Amino acid sequence: MSRYTAELAAEIEARWQDHWEAEGTFHAANPTGDLAGDASGEKYFLMDMFPYPSGAGLHVGHPLGYIATDVVGRHQRMLGKNVLHALGYDAYGLPAELHAISTGEHPRDNTLANIANMRRQLRRLGLGHDDRRSFATIEPEYVRWTQWIFLQLFNSWYDAETGRARPIADLIEKLGTDDPAVIDEHRLAYVSESPVNWCPGLGTVLANEEVTAEGRSERGNFPVFTRDLRQWNMRITAYADRLIDDLERVDWPEPVKLMQRNWIGRSHGAEVDFASPAGSIRVFTTRPDTLFGATFMVLSPEHPLVEALTTPEQADAVFAYRAEAAAKTDRERQENRDKTGVALGATATNPVNGEQIPVFIADYVLMGYGTGAIMAVPAHDERDFAFATAFGLPTPRVIEGGELPFTGAGVAVNSANAEVSLDGLGVEDAKARIIAWLESKGLGTAKTTYRLRDWLFSRQRYWGEPFPIVYDEDDRPVALPESMLPVELPEVPDYSPRTFAPDDATSEPEPPLGRVADWVNVTLDLGDGPKQYRRETNTMPNWAGSSWYELRYTDPHNADQVCDPENERYWLGPREAGAAGGVDLYVGGVEHAVLHLLYARFWHKVLFDLGHISSEEPFQRLFNQGYIQAYAYADARGAYVPADEVVEGDGETFTWNGEPVFREYGKMGKSLKNVVTPDEMYDAYGADTFRVYEMSMGPLDVSRPWETRAVVGSQRFLQRVWRLVVDEETGALVVTDDALDDATLRVLHKTIDGVSADMEHLRFNTAIAKLIELTNHLTKTGVNARPAVEPLTLMLAPFAPHLAEEIWSRLGHAESLARAPYPVADPRYLVADTVTCIVQVQGKVRAKIEVAADARDEALSGLALAEANVQRAIDGREVRKVIVRAPKLVNIVV
């Protein structure tokens, strides 16, 4: 028997996977270096977002993006392109460290075992990766270059005049000093005592992005507190404008661009000075056109002028309020709730009208945003309006519009003094006029601010890249020379940072590396003779390794450079003047829309500025795939039960072990007991069936429900294709060399044309639907001729590569079809011989007739009038006019 079953599929798939590996079928040629080859053709650089090798292995939702990129890569190879498609592993991270803490197993051992399992599962899918280019971020050679990039940032500064990073040597020359106290203030990677997110329950600080809207850690859900600690930072804020502006130069989904713009939060406005008994209070406002409506001021409880502005009568109330605010997280303070605050007892002068306005403190104003002080215009700001209502403060209108608070754009009113009037002006004109007046009076200046904060780059963890930094006797950071890289992790007695009671906000970080005294305290000769130094005991965040991996794919074994400039220019360089360059297609989940993408763009731009690479953006085109979701079932206690053991009743009732359970729809996960693994699918159907099913479930960018019972439909499709070629009883080839009739030629070339367009736009589900239609046509008409079967096989190859290779081989081809030319539609067969002509009588459809595509008006008129249904509709009445729109419409007027 030669029936295409899961067993036969497994045999075919294993054989072809071994063949591809032995032949280096998917190896991509570099212009130079150890992977050099014929790189004269057009290139195509394709990437998946870095996978993390979880101990739980893959479920069927994980490979969705990997299959999609493999389909793209295989198609692009068949179009004659040199395709770089590789997959590495983002192997540092908290999960491996937590596993090590709980088991005592070294995180490296656990991580390498997880990588091996993931590689096995992905190899079984038949993914066309260049395995020579694979790596893990924990490999010493990769760590070396991650640390090298950190040193590039440490040894550079941002020159605002040129808008570019420059070597620190240029700054020393410009300033005429090498005083570390001066120079260190300008580095792109710097140590500072600054407010950070301290999580006692995890024993580490967190980036803003790792803290939930509720002020808790993403991992573990522990409380997070704002503390001033000495930590490493990256000066990403220097690149804020370029990170926003260059979004126009990349082909990304608009929602992702919007998320990045909102995260950076660029705001144009003015800084304005309000005179007070304690000195000038400076505020930033995006709406200086509303200054005449400012009726009070609000300071952050931490503002440095609070004590000086507080009157004796208000001192107790202010002290108590400040203590209350200090116990809250920033997010708790900004929640939409009743506004609270305390008057300081002092007033400030509104610079545009001279009015004395009261000054308050309130916890919704944060010291870390803007200047820590706001001018409140309650008539035109919802938050200020709520505060004014609560405290009985005036709310004069200064913008014409709807009910208060009116926050839209409108014409300025009640906004004039003896020297300047905004009345009658729109928002932009009013802004420009008042800013000019403020600047002329020395009361304010135009200003652009950003929500983005510098990137907190320290973690109190073991399992991360060590910093290539030591501290001298003055506690100044000193960069290690490149010859001392990589700095590798030492063995430690305990993998965990010291953790504290979750609410112990006064605790101090104690990283695991700090416990290895003979590693921390080291004697080195850094050019001034042997001296004692202290190593940095924090490690880099897990974002470090994923911020530059696209570069290493281009030149993975280079021991002298992060990547050879010629290889980088070939794979990533801009193809035309003004272009940003970057990976041709980057596929991954939208959950990385801000963090990873923003960090990777920042590092890439610094390396560009310093002349190491030719591309200004890492990823030219971005595509966010959807998710595969699944039903989960819970019993009356809310405990999840195995989804594959649930019995469905009438479609609305479900039972497990005879007891009713409740169904919910969402993600697939081990804790929900609804995981289906790729291994189960390989065993039951084969990898090709699994691939076809995942690509046919719906549009790639839309989430879709998993339904194991539906997978058999994809298997039956592949079985029909197999039967066109192979006799299931004997295994003999049944393909003929007969010519195709015109009807089949038209179906075939229409399919080629449609599938080609679908492949270009990543519409894989509709491409598969068209291949099914073609297969059904060939099956029903009994056509299994080579001129039809071969193009069908080639079009099927990106989706079901093992089956396609097997068929191609049995058809007599000695070479793999991986680089066989993709079919091209013949335009002659795309023109229809006939079209459907609609016949109307008095505007109502009375008949549909098949006519020649080139039928003339007279012929169409005669055919329409001769149609029996049309004659019945005319019913003997006089035909006044026949309107013909050849060849698709005839309208008869009686």
Tab-separated table of N, CA and C in Angstrom, residues 49 587-593 623-625 627:
chain	number	residue	atom	x	y	z
A	49	MET	N	11.089	36.644	14.995
A	49	MET	CA	11.497	37.180	16.285
A	49	MET	C	12.123	36.070	17.120
A	587	VAL	N	9.029	38.928	11.095
A	587	VAL	CA	7.713	38.431	11.507
A	587	VAL	C	7.752	38.074	12.986
A	588	GLY	N	6.742	38.529	13.710
A	588	GLY	CA	6.659	38.210	15.132
A	588	GLY	C	5.402	38.789	15.740
A	589	GLY	N	5.244	38.588	17.036
A	589	GLY	CA	4.042	39.001	17.732
A	589	GLY	C	4.019	40.482	18.047
A	590	VAL	N	2.829	41.037	18.106
A	590	VAL	CA	2.666	42.469	18.366
A	590	VAL	C	3.038	42.812	19.804
A	591	GLU	N	3.196	41.802	20.666
A	591	GLU	CA	3.564	42.086	22.055
A	591	GLU	C	4.951	42.715	22.163
A	592	HIS	N	5.744	42.637	21.085
A	592	HIS	CA	7.078	43.248	21.100
A	592	HIS	C	7.098	44.593	20.374
A	593	ALA	N	5.922	45.178	20.184
A	593	ALA	CA	5.814	46.399	19.386
A	593	ALA	C	6.606	47.561	19.962
A	623	PHE	N	5.837	42.371	10.024
A	623	PHE	CA	4.508	41.754	9.929
A	623	PHE	C	4.211	41.067	11.257
A	624	ASN	N	3.072	41.401	11.832
A	624	ASN	CA	2.664	40.781	13.099
A	624	ASN	C	1.658	39.674	12.830
A	625	GLN	N	2.072	38.434	13.107
A	625	GLN	CA	1.140	37.339	12.932
A	625	GLN	C	0.143	37.309	14.090
A	627	TYR	N	-2.543	34.959	16.610
A	627	TYR	CA	-2.279	33.874	17.548
A	627	TYR	C	-3.234	32.723	17.298
